[in-house]
Tab-separated table of C-alpha atoms and ligand atoms in Angstrom:
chain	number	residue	atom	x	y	z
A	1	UNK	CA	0.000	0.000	0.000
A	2	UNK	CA	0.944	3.297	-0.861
A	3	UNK	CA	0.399	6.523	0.780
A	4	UNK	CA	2.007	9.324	-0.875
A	5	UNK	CA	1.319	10.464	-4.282
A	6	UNK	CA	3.009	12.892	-7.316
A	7	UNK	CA	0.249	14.951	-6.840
A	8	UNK	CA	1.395	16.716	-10.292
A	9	UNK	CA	0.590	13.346	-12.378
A	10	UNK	CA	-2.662	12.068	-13.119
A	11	UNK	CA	-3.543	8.875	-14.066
A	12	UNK	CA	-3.765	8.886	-17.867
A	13	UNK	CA	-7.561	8.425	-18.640
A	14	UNK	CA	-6.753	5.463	-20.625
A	15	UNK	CA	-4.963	3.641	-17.328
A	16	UNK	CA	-8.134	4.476	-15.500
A	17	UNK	CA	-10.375	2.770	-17.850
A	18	UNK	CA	-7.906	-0.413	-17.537
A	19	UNK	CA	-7.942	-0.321	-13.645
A	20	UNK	CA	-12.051	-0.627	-14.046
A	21	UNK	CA	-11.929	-3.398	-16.365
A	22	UNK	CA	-9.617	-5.447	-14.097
A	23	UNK	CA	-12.778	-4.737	-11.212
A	24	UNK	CA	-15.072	-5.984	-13.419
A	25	UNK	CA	-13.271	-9.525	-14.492
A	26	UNK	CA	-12.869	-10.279	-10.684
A	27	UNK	CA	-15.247	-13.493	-9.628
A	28	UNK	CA	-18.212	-13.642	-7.946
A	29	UNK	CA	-20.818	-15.832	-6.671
A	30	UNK	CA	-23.243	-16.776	-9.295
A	31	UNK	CA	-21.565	-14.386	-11.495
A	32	UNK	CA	-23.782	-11.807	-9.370
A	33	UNK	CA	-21.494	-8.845	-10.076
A	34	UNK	CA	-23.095	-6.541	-7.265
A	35	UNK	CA	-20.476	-4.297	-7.279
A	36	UNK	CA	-20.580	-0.483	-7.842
A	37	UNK	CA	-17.278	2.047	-8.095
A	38	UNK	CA	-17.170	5.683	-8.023
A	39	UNK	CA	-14.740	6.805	-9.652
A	40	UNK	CA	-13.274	10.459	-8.438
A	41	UNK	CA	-10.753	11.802	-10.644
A	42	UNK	CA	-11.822	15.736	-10.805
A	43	UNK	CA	-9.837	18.152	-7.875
A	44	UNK	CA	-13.229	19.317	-6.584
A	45	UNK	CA	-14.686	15.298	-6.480
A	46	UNK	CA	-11.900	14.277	-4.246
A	47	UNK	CA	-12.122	17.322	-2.422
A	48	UNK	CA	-15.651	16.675	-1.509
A	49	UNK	CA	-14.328	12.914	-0.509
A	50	UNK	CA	-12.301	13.775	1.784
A	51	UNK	CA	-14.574	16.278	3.115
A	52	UNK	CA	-17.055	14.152	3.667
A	53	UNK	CA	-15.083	11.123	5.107
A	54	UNK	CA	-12.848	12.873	7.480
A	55	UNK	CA	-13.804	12.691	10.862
A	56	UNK	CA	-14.656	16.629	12.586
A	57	UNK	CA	-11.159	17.777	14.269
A	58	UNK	CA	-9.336	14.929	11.801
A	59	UNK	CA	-7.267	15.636	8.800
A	60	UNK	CA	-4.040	17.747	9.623
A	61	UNK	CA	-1.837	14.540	10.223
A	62	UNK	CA	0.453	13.354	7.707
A	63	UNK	CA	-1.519	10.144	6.336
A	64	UNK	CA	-3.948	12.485	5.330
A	65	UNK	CA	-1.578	14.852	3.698
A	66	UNK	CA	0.190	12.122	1.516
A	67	UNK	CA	-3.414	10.174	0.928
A	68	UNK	CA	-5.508	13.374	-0.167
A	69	UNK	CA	-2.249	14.066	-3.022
A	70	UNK	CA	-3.730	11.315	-5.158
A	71	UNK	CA	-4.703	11.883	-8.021
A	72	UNK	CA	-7.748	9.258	-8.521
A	73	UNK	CA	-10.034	7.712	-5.633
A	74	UNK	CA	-12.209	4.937	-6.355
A	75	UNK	CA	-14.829	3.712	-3.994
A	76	UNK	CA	-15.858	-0.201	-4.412
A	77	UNK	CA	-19.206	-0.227	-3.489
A	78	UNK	CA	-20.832	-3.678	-2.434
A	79	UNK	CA	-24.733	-4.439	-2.962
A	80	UNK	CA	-26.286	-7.389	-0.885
A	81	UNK	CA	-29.435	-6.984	-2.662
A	82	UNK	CA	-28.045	-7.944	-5.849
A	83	UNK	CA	-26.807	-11.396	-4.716
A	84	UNK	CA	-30.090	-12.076	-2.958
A	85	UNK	CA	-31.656	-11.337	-5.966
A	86	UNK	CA	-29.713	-13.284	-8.204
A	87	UNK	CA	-30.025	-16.414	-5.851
A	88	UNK	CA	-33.110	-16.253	-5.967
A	89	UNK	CA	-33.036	-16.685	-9.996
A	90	UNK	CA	-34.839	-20.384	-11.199
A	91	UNK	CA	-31.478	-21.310	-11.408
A	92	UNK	CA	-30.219	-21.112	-8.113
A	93	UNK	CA	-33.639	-20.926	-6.400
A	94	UNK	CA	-33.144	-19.360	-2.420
A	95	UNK	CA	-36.983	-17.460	-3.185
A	96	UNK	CA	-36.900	-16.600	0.147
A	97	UNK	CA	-33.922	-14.246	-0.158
A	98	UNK	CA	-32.616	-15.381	3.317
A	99	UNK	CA	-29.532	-14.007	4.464
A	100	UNK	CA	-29.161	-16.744	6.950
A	101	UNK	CA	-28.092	-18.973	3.796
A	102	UNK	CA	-24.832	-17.681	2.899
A	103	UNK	CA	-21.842	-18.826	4.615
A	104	UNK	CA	-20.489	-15.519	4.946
A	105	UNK	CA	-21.226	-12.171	2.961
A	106	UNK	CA	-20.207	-12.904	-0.556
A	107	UNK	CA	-21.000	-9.218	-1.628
A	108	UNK	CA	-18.475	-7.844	0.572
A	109	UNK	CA	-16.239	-10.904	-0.460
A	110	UNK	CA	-16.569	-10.097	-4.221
A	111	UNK	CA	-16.033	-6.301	-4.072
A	112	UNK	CA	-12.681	-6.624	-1.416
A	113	UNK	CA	-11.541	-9.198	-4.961
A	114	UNK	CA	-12.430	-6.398	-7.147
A	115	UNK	CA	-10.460	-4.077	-5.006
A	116	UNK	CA	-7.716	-6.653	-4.959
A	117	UNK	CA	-7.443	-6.457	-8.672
A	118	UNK	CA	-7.750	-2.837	-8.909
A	119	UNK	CA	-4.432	-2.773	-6.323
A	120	UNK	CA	-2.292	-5.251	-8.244
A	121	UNK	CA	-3.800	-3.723	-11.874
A	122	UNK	CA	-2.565	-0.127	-10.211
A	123	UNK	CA	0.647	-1.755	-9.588
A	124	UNK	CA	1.308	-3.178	-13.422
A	125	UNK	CA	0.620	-0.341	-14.208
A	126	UNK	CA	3.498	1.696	-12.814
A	127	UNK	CA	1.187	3.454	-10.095
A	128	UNK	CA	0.790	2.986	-6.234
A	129	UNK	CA	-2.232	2.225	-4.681
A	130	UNK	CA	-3.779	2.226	-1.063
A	131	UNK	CA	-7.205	0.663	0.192
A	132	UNK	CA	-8.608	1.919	3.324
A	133	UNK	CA	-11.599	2.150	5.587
A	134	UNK	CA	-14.724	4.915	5.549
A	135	UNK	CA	-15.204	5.522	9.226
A	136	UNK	CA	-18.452	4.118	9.868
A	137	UNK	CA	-19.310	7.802	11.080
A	138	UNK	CA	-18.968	9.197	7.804
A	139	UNK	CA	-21.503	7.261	5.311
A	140	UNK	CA	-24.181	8.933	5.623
A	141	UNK	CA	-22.326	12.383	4.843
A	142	UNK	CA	-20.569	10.521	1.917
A	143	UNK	CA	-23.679	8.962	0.781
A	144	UNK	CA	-25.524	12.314	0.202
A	145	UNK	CA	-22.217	13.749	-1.474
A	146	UNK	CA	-22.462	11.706	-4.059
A	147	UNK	CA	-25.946	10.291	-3.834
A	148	UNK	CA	-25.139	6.751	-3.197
A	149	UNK	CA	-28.454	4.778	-2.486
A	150	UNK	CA	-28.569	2.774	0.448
A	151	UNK	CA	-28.621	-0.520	-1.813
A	152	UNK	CA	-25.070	0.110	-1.722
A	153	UNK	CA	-22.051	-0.416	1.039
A	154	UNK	CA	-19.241	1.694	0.643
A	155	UNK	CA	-16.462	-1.747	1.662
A	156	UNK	CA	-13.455	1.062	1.512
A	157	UNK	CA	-11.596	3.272	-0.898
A	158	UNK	CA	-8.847	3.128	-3.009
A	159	UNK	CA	-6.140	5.964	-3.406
A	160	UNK	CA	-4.164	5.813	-6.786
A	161	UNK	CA	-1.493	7.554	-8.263
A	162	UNK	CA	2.394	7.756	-8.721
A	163	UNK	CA	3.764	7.342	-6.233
A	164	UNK	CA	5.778	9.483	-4.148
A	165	UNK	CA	8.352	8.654	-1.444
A	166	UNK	CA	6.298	7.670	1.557
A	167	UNK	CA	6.632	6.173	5.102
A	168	UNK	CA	5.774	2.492	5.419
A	169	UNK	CA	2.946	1.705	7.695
A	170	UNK	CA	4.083	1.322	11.457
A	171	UNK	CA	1.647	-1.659	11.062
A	172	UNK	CA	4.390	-3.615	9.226
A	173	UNK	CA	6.556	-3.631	12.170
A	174	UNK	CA	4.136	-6.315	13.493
A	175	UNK	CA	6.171	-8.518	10.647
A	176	UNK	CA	4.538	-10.903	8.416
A	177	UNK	CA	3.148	-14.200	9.947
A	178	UNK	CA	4.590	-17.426	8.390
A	179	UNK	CA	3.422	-19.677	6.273
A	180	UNK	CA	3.942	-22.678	8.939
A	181	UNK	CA	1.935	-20.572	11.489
A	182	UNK	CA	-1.339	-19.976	9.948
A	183	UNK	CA	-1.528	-23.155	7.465
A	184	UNK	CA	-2.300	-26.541	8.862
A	185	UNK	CA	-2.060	-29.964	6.815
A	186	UNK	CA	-4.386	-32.583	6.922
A	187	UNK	CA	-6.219	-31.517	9.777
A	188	UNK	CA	-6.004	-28.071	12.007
A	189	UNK	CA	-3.561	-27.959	14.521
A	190	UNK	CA	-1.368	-30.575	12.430
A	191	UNK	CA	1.299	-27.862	11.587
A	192	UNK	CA	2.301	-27.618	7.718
B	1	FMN	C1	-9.589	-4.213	4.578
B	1	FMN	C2	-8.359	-3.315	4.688
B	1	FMN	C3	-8.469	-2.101	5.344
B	1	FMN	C4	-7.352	-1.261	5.432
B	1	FMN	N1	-7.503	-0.042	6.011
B	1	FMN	C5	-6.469	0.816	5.987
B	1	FMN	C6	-6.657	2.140	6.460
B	1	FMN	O1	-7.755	2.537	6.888
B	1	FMN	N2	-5.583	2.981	6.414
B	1	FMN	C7	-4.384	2.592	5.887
B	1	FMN	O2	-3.470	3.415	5.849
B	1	FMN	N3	-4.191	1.332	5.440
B	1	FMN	C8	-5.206	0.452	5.460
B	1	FMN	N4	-5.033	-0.814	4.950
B	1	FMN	C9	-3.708	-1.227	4.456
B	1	FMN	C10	-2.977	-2.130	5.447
B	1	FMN	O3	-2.471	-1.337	6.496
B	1	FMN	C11	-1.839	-2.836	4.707
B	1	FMN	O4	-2.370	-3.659	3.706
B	1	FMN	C12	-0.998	-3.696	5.641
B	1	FMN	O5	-0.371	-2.904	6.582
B	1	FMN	C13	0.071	-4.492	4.866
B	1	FMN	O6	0.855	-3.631	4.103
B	1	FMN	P1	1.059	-3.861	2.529
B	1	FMN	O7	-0.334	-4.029	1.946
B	1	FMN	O8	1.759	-2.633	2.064
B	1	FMN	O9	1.875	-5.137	2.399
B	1	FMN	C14	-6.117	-1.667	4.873
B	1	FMN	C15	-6.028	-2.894	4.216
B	1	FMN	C16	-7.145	-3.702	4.108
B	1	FMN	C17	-7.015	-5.019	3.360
């Protein structure tokens, strides 16, 4: 993740249109595709972004600084109704739309692969990218800046840009777990 940007280079139209297409050939269940992205690439969008998102009193540190210098923001939105729609398509046949059948939420699951595609697509092509949370606080107020119905979950947003030289996260100093400590073989507990 990356969390400075050249605020001086924007991301060619053409790269934008690319980073889209790789959200749209992520998978999803049933091929359901209840995703949404709003794409911000206009000074006075992304101003109103981080207006809106920003908690009151938040904003002068220098995460936001470094985040708010990029040039494009897209928002992955994720829409529950969609999926319970689809399943409940002849073909897969849940007519009672109950949430209590999926194992976990696959909209959320779906758009956070999306996302995932839009980060390593960002990173083929030459940019840096960051995904981060919407405090919960702030939805509503980012919801009615850019009319976003409430059929749709902001799951994050994602910073992109050049990249410019930027302090790692002090998260990383909790160092990466191994492979031996979170996979087990054969049966959990077995060690890999
Ligand atoms: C669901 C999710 C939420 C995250 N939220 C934030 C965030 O709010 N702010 C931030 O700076 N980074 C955020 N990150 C980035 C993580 O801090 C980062 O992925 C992690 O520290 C590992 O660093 P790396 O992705 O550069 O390897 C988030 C990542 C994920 C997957």
């Amino acid at each position: 993740m990356v969390r400075n940007y050249d605020p001086d280079r924007p991301v060619p139209p053409e790269v934008v249109d690319r980073i889209l297409g790789y959200a749209v050939h992520a998978p999803s269940a049933g091929f359901s595709q209840g995703w949404g992205f709003l794409v911000l690439d206009e000074p006075a969008d992304r101003q109103a972004f981080w207006a809106a998102t920003t908690p009151e009193g938040m904003g002068n540190d220098s995460w936001s600084a470094g985040m708010s210098r990029a040039p494009l923001i897209v928002v992955p939105h994720s829409s529950r109704d969609a999926y319970l729609e689809r399943y409940a398509a002849p073909d897969k046949g849940w007519t009672d739309r109950d949430e209590a059948r999926w194992p976990v939420p696959y909209w959320h699951i779906d758009t956070g692969m999306a996302s995932l595609l839009m980060l390593l697509g960002a990173v083929d092509e030459g940019l840096g990218a960051c995904f981060f949370g919407i405090p919960p606080e702030c939805t509503e107020r980012y919801r009615n800046a850019f009319g976003v119905p409430d059929s749709h979950t902001p799951i994050g947003a994602i910073t992109i840009g050049y990249r410019a030289e930027d302090r790692l996260s002090p998260s990383l100093r909790r160092g990466r777990r191994e492979v031996t400590d979170v996979a087990h073989r054969g049966r959990w507990g077995a060690g890999y």
